[in-house]
Coordinates of C-alpha atoms in Angstrom, one line a residue:
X5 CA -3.8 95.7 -35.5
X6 CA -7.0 97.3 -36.4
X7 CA -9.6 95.8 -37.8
X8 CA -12.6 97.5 -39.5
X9 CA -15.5 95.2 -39.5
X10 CA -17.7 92.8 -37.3
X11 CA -15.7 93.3 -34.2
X12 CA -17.3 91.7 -31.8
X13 CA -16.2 88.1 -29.5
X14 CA -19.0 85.9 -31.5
X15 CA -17.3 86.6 -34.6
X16 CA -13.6 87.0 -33.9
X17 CA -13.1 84.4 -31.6
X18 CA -14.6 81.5 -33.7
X19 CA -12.1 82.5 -36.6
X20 CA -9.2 83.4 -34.6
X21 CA -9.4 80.0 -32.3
X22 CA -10.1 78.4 -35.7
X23 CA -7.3 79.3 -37.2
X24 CA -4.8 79.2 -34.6
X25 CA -5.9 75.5 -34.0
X26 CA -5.7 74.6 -38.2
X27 CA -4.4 77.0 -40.7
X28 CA -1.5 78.1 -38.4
X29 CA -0.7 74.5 -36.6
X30 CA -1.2 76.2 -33.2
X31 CA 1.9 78.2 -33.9
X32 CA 1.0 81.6 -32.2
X33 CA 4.0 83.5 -34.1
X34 CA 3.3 82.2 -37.6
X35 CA -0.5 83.2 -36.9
X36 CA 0.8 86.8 -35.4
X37 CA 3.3 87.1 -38.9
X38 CA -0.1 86.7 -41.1
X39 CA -2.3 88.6 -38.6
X40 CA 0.0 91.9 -37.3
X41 CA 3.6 91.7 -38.4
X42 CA 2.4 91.5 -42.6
X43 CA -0.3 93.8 -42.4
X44 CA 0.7 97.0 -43.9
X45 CA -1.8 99.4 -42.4
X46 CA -4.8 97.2 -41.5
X47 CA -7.7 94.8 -41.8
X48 CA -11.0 95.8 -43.4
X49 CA -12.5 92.3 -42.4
X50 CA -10.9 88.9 -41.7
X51 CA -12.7 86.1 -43.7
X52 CA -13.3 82.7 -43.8
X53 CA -9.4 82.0 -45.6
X54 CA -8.3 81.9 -41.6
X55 CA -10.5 78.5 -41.5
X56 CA -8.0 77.2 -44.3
X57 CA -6.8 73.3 -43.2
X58 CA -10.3 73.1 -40.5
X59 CA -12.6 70.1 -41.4
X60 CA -15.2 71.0 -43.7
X61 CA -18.0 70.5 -40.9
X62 CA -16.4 72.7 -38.4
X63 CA -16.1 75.2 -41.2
X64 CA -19.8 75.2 -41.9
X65 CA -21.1 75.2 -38.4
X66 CA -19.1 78.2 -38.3
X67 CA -20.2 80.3 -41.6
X68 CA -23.4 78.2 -42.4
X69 CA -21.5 77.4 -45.8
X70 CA -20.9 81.2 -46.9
X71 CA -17.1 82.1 -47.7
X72 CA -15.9 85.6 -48.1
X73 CA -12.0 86.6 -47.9
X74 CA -10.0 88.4 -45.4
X75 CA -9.1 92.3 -46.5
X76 CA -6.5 94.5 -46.2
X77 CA -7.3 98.2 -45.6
X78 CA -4.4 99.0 -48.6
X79 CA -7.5 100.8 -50.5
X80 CA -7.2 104.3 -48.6
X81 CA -6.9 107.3 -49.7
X82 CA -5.9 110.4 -47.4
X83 CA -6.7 113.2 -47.7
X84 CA -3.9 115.2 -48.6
X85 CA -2.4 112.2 -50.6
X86 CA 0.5 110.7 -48.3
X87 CA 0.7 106.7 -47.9
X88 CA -1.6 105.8 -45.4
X89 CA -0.6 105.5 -42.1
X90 CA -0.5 101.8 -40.0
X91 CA -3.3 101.4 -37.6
X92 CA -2.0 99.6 -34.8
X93 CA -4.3 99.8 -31.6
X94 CA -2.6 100.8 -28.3
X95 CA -3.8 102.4 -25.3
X96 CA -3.2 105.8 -26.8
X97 CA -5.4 105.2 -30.2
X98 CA -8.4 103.0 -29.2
X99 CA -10.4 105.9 -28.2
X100 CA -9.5 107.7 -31.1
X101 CA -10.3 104.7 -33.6
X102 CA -13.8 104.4 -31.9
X103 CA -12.8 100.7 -30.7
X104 CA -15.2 98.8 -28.5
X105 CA -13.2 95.4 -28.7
X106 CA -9.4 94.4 -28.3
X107 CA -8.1 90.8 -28.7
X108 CA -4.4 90.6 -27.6
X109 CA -2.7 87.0 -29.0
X110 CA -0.9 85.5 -25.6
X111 CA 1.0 82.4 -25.5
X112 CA -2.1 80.9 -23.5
X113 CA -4.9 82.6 -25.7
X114 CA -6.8 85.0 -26.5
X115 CA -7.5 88.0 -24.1
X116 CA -10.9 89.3 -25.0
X117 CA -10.8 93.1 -24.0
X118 CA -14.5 95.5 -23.8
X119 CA -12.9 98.7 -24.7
X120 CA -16.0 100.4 -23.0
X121 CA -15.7 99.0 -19.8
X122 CA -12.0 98.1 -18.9
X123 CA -8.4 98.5 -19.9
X124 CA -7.8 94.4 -19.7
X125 CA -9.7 91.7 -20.2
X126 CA -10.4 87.4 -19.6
X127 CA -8.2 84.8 -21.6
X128 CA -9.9 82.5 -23.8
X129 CA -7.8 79.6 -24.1
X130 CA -6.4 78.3 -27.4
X131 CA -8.1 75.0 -27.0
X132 CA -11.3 75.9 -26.9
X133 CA -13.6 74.6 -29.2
X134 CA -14.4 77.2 -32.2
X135 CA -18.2 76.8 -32.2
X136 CA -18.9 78.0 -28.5
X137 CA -21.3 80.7 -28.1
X138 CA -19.4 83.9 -27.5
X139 CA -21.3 86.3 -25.6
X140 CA -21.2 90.1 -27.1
X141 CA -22.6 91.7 -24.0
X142 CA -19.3 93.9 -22.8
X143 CA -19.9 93.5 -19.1
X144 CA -19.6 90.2 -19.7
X145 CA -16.2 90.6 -20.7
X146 CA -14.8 91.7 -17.1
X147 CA -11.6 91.3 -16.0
X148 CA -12.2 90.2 -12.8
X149 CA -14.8 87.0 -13.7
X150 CA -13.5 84.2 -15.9
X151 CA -14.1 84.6 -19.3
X152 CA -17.8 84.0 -20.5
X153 CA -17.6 80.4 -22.3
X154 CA -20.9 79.2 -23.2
X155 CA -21.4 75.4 -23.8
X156 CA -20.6 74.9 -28.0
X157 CA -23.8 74.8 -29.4
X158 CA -23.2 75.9 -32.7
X159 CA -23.7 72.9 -35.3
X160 CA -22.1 69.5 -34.6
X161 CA -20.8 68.5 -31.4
X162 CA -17.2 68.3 -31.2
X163 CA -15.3 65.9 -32.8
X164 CA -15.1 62.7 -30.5
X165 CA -18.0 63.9 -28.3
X166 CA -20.3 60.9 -27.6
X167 CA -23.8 62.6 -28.4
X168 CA -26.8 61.4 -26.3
X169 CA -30.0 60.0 -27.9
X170 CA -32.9 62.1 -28.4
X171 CA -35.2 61.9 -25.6
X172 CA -38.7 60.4 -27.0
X173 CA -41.6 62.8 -26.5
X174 CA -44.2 62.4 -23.8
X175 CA -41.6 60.2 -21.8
X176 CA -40.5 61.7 -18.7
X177 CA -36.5 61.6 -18.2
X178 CA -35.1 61.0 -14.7
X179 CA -33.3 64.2 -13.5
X180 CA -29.6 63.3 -12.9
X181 CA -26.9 64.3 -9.9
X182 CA -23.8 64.8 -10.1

């Protein structure tokens, strides 16, 4: 399903692996319903109501506290008057739609496909936590590496994560092997 605005893997993933893991109860088909199957032509810009059900902390490491609601592209007006036609994305249409990014919903997550480099791309699995850094760089969005999954960074540590002290300036800290 097309959607118009901000699409690249920094913002998209966070909300999509958000709300699969809350709003939608990890259930992929409910979340595909609300995302592609009830979507009359398209999305103008998904918003934070996908983070519906996520703990309030989660939700403002993600958006920094702003909220601003997904939209439906049922505002167009065509030129010679007809209903607008649905913008689903297929092979056929990216080009034409000017797409850069494709995210496909799969039963283990979410592929992450540059548009400018490659016809398929990495999986990003459905458990992974919503505040990792996504890159935006396309080649790093091959198919043939694993997908580019930074360390979460992004506000709080996750949820049962021990978090280590702060190391005390001017005190040297032993290097540790693993």
């Amino acid at each position: 399903m097309y959607v118009q605005l901000d699409g690249l893997p920094s913002h998209h993933l966070p909300l999509l692996l958000t709300a699969y893991q809350h709003r939608f109860g990890r259930d992929l088909e409910a979340m595909s319903r609300h995302l592609v199957d009830d979507v009359a032509v398209g999305w103008d810009e998904l918003g934070t109501d996908l983070l519906d059900g996520a703990p309030p902390t989660l939700v403002t490491a993600l958006t920094g506290g702003e909220q601003w609601p997904s939209r439906t592209l049922d505002h167009l007006i065509t030129p010679d008057g007809s209903p607008p036609v649905r913008m689903t994305v297929t092979d056929e249409t990216a080009d034409a739609q000017d797409m850069q990014w494709g995210y496909v919903l799969h039963q283990q997550g979410i592929e992450v496909i540059s548009l400018l480099h490659e016809d398929i791309g990495p999986v990003v699995d459905w458990s992974t936590d919503p505040r990792t850094v996504f890159s935006d760089h396309p080649r790093a969005w091959s198919s043939l590496a694993p997908s580019p999954v930074n360390q979460a960074v992004r506000g709080t540590p996750p949820q049962n994560t021990p978090t280590a002290a702060p190391a005390k300036a001017g005190t040297p800290r032993p290097t540790t092997r693993r």
